[in-house]
Coordinates of C-alpha atoms in Angstrom, one line a residue:
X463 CA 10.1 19.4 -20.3
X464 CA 9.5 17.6 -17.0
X465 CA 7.8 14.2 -16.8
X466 CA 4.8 13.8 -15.4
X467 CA 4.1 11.6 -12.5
X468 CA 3.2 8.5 -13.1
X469 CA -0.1 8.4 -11.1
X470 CA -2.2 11.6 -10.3
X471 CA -5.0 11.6 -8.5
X472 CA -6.2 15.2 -8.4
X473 CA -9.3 16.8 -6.2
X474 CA -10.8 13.4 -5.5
X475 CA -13.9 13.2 -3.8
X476 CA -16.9 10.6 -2.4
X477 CA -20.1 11.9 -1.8
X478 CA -22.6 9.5 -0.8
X479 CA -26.5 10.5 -1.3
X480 CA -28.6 11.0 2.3
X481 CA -31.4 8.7 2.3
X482 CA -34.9 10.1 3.5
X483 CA -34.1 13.7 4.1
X484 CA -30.7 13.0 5.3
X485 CA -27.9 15.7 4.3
X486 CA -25.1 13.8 1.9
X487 CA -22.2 11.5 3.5
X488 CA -18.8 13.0 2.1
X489 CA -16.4 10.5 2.6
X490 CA -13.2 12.4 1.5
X491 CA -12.8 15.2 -0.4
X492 CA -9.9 17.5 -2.5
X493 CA -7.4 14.6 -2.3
X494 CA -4.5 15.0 -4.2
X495 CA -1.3 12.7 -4.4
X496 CA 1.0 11.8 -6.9
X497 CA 3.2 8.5 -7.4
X498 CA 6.3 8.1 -9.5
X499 CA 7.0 4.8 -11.2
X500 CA 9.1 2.2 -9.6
X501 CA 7.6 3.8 -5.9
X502 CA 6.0 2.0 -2.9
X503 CA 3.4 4.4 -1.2
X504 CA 1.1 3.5 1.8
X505 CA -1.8 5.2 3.3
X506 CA -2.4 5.6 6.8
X507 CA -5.8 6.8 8.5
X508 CA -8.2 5.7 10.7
X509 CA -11.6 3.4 9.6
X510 CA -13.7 5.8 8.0
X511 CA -11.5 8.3 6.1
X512 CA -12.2 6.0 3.0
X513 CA -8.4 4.5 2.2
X514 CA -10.3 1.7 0.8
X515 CA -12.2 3.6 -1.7
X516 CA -9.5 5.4 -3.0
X517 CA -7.9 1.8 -3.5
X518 CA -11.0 0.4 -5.0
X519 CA -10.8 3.6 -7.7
X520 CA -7.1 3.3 -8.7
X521 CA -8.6 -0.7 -9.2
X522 CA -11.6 0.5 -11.3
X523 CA -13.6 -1.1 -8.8
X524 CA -15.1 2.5 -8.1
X525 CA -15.5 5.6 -8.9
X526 CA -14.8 9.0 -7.1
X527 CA -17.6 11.1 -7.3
X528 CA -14.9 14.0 -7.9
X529 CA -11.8 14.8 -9.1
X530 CA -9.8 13.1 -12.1
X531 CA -7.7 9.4 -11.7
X532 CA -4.5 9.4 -14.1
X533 CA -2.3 6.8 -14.6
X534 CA 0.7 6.7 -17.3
X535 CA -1.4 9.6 -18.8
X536 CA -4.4 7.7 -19.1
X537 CA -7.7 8.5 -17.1
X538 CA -8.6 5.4 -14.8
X539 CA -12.1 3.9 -15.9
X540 CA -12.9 0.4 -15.1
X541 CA -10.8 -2.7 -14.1
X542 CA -7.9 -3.3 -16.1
X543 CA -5.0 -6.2 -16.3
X544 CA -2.6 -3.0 -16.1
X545 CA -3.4 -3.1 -12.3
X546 CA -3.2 -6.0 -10.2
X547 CA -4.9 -6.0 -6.9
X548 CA -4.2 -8.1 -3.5
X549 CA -7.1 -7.9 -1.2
X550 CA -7.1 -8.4 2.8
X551 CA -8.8 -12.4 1.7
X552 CA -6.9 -13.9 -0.2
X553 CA -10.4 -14.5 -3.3
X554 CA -8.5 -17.9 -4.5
X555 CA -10.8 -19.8 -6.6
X556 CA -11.0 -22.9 -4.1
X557 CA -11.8 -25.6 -6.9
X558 CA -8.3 -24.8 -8.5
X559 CA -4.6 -25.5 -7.6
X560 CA -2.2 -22.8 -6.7
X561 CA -0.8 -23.3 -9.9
X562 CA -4.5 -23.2 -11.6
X563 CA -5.2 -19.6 -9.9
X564 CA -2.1 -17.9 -10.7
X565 CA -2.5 -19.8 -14.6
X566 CA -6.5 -18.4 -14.8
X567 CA -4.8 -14.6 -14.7
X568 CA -2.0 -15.4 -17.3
X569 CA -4.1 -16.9 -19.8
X570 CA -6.3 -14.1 -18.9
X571 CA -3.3 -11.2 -19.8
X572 CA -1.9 -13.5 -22.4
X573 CA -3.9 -15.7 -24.6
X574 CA -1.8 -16.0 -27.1
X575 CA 1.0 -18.5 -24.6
X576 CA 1.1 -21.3 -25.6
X577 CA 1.3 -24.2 -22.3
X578 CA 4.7 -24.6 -21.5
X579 CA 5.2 -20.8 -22.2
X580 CA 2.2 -20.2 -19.6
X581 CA 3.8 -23.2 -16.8
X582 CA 7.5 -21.2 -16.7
X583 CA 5.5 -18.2 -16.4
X584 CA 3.8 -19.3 -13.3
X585 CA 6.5 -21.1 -11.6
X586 CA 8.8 -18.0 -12.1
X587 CA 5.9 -16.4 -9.9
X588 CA 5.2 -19.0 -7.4
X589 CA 9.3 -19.8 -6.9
X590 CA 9.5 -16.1 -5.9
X591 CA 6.9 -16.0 -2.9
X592 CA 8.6 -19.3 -2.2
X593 CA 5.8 -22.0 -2.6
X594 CA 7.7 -24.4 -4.6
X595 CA 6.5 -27.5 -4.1
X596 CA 3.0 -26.6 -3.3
X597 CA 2.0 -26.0 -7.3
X598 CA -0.7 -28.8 -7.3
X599 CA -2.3 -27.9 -3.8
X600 CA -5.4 -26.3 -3.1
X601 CA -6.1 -23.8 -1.3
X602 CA -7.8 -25.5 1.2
X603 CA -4.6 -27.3 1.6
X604 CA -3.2 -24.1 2.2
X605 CA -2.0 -22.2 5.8
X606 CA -3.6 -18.5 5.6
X607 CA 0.0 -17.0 4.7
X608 CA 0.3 -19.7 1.4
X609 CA -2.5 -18.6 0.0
X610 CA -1.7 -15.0 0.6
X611 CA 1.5 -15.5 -1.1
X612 CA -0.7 -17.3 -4.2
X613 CA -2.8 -14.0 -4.0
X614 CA 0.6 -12.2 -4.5
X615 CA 2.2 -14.3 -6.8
X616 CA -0.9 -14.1 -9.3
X617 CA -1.2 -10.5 -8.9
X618 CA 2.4 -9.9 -9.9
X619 CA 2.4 -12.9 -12.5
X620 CA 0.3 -10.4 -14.8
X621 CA 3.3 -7.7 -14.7
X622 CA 1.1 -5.2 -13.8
X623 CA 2.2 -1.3 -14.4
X624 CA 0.5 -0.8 -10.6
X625 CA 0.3 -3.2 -7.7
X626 CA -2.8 -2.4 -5.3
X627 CA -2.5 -3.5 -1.3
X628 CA -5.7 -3.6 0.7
X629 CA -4.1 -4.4 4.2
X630 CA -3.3 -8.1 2.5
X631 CA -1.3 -9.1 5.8
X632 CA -3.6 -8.0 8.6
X633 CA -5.0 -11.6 9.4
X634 CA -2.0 -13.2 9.3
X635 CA -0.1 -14.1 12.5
X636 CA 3.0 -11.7 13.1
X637 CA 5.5 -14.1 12.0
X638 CA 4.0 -15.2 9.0
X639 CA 3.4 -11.5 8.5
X640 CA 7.4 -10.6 8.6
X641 CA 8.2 -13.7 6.6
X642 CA 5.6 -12.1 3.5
X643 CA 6.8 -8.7 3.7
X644 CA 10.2 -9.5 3.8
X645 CA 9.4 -11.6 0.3
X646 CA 6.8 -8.1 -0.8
X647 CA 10.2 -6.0 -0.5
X648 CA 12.7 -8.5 -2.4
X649 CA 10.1 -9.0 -5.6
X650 CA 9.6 -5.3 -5.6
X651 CA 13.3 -4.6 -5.7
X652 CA 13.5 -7.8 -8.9
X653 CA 10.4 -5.9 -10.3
X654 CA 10.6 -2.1 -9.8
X655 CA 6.8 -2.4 -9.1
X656 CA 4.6 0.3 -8.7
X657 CA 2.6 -0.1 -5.7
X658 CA 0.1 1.7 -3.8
X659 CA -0.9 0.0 -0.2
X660 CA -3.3 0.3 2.8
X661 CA -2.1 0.1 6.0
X662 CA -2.7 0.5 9.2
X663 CA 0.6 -1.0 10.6
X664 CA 3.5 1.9 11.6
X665 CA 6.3 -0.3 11.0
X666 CA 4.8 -2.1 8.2
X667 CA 4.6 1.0 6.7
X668 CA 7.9 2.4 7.2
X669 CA 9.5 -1.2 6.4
X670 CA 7.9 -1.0 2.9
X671 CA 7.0 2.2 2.0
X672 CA 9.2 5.2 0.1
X673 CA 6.4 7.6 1.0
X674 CA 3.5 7.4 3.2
X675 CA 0.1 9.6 3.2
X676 CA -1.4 10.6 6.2
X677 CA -5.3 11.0 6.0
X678 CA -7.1 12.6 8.7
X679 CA -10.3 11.4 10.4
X680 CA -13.5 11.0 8.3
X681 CA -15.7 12.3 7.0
X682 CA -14.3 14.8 4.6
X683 CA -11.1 13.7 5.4
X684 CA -8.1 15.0 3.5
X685 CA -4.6 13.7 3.0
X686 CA -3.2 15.9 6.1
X687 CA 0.7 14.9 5.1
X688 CA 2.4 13.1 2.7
X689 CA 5.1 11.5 4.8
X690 CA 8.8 11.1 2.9
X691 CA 10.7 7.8 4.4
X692 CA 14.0 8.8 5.0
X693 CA 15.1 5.3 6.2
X694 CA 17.9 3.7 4.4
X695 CA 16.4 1.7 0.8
X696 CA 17.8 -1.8 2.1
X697 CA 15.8 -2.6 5.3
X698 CA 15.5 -5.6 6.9
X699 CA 12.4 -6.0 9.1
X700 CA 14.9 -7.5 12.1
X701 CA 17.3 -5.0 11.9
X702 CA 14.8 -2.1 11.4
X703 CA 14.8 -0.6 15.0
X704 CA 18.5 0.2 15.0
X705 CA 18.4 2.9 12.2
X706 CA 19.3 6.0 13.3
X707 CA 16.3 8.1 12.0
X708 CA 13.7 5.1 12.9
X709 CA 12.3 6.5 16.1
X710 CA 12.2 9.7 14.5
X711 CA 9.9 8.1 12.0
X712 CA 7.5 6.2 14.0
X713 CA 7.1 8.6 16.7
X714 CA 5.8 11.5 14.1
X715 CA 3.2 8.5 12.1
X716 CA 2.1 7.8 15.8
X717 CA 1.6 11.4 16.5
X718 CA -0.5 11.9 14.1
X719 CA -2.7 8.6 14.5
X720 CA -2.9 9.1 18.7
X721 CA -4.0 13.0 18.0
X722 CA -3.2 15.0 15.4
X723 CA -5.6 12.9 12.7
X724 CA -8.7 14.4 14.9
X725 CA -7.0 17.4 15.6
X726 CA -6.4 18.1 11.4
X727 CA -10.1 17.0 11.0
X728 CA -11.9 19.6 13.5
X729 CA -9.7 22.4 12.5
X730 CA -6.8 22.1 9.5
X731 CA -4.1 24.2 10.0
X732 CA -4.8 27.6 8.5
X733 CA -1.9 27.3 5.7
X734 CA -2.9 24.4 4.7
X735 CA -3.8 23.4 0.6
X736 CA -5.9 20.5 0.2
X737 CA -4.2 21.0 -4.2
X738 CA -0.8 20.4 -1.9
X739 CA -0.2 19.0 1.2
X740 CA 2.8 19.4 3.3
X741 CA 5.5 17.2 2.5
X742 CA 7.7 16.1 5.5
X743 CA 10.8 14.6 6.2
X744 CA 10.5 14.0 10.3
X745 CA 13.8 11.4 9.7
X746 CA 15.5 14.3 9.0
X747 CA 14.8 15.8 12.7
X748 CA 16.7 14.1 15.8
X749 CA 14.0 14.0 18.3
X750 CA 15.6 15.5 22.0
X751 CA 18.4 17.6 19.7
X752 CA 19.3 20.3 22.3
X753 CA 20.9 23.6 20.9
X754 CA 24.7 22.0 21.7
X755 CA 23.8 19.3 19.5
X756 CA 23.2 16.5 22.2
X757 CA 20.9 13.7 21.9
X758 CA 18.0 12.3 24.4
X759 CA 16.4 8.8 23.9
X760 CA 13.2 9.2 21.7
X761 CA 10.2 9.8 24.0
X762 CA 8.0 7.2 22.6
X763 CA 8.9 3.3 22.4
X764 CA 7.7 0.8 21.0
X765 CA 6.1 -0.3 24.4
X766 CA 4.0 2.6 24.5
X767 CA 1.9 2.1 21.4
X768 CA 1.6 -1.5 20.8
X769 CA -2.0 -0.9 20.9
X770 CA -2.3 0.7 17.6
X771 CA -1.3 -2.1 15.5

């Protein structure tokens, strides 16, 4: 008998009430996607197509106003310590140390450690987003990335079956940025975490991710494509550019951010099935491949786009 996934989220919709004789707001609607254990997913879309919704109802935070939320065969209601979530601010409780916040959500999964039990639990945490010798500082002692990493660091310090990303690096400065990620993809690989992240960086995306859905414009926006990364599993964010299906990659998530979004929202292709959207593998095409089996420079550099990070 096959396994189930280990999330589904199945015809998912958000319908928000018009106000004095206004017709309804729907958000998103018939939004299916699936995630396996052990996998890192991102979603991609423009403001508006409700990414952060779906986030806040994998969280418990919300709740769809359609559709059914699964996870590890259980239906998603309310917030629960089996998901740990990492918001765009870093919501550190300022009064406390680093140490303090990442303590307040062990005691909170695990009551029953005892103190030194609860202090290796925490340093194990902090040592691997690499704040080691910043334990007793608060976080207004704190750059912007530190207290991201304490954000992280307490969200995985609960072992969490599912790690929730809400765009947790997009005010950080692009070094700092690199730096995070890079540690994001080593803990994931020490952890087999489950994570589920919003994005609205290509390369971030294709650095992290093993899948990434697509969601066209709002409203009643849809997951257009569920996007397979086909880059090699040990990717470093320097080295990134030189892989051979890279360009490949980022060219087809561009496409579809530059054009195709708006063009899938006005007028979906007519094959297409909300219950399963097209799964794709553009690293598997060699952009320019002529019929003798030549190959032309991608089209599309990085030049060309930097505005859509």
């Amino acid at each position: 008998m096959e396994k189930a996934p280990f999330l589904i989220a199945d015809g998912l919709s958000k319908i928000y009430p018009g106000k004095a004789g206004k017709p309804d707001l729907t958000v998103f609607e018939q939004v299916n996607f699936t995630i396996e254990k052990g996998e890192f997913v991102c979603i991609i879309g423009h403001s508006g197509c409700g990414k952060t919704t779906i986030l806040n109802a994998l969280a418990g935070l919300d709740t769809a106003t359609g559709g059914h939320l699964l996870m590890d065969g259980r239906e998603v209601s309310g917030p629960s310590l089996e998901r740990g979530v990492v918001f765009q601010g870093h919501a550190l409780m300022p009064w406390l140390t680093a140490k303090k916040n990442v303590e307040f959500a062990v005691r909170s999964r695990w009551p029953e450690k005892n103190q030194m039990q609860i202090d290796e639990h925490c340093q194990r945490y902090l040592s691997l987003v690499g704040l080691s010798g910043s334990e007793q500082k608060k976080p207004s002692e704190l750059s912007g990335g530190m207290k991201q990493r304490v954000g992280i660091a307490r969200a995985f310090s609960i072992e969490p079956k599912m790690l929730l990303l809400d765009e947790p690096f997009g005010a950080l400065d692009a070094l700092t940025r690199g730096n995070i990620q890079e540690e994001l993809l080593k803990i994931c690989a020490i952890t087999e975490q489950t994570v589920f992240m919003i994005t609205h960086d290509v390369d971030e995306a294709l650095l992290l991710s093993d899948k990434i859905l697509l969601m066209s414009n709002g409203p009643q926006a849809r997951i257009a494509e569920i996007v397979i990364n086909t880059l090699g599993k040990n990717r470093h964010r320097e080295s990134l550019h030189k892989e051979p299906q890279f360009y490949a990659m980022r060219n087809h998530l561009v496409d579809f951010l530059v054009s195709r979004s708006r063009q899938f929202s006005q007028s979906p292709p007519k094959d297409y099935d909300p219950k399963n959207p097209p799964v794709v593998r553009p690293g598997e095409l060699v952009l320019g491949e002529d019929s003798s089996g030549g190959l032309e420079p991608a089209p599309t550099d990085r030049a060309n786009v930097v505005n859509l990070r």
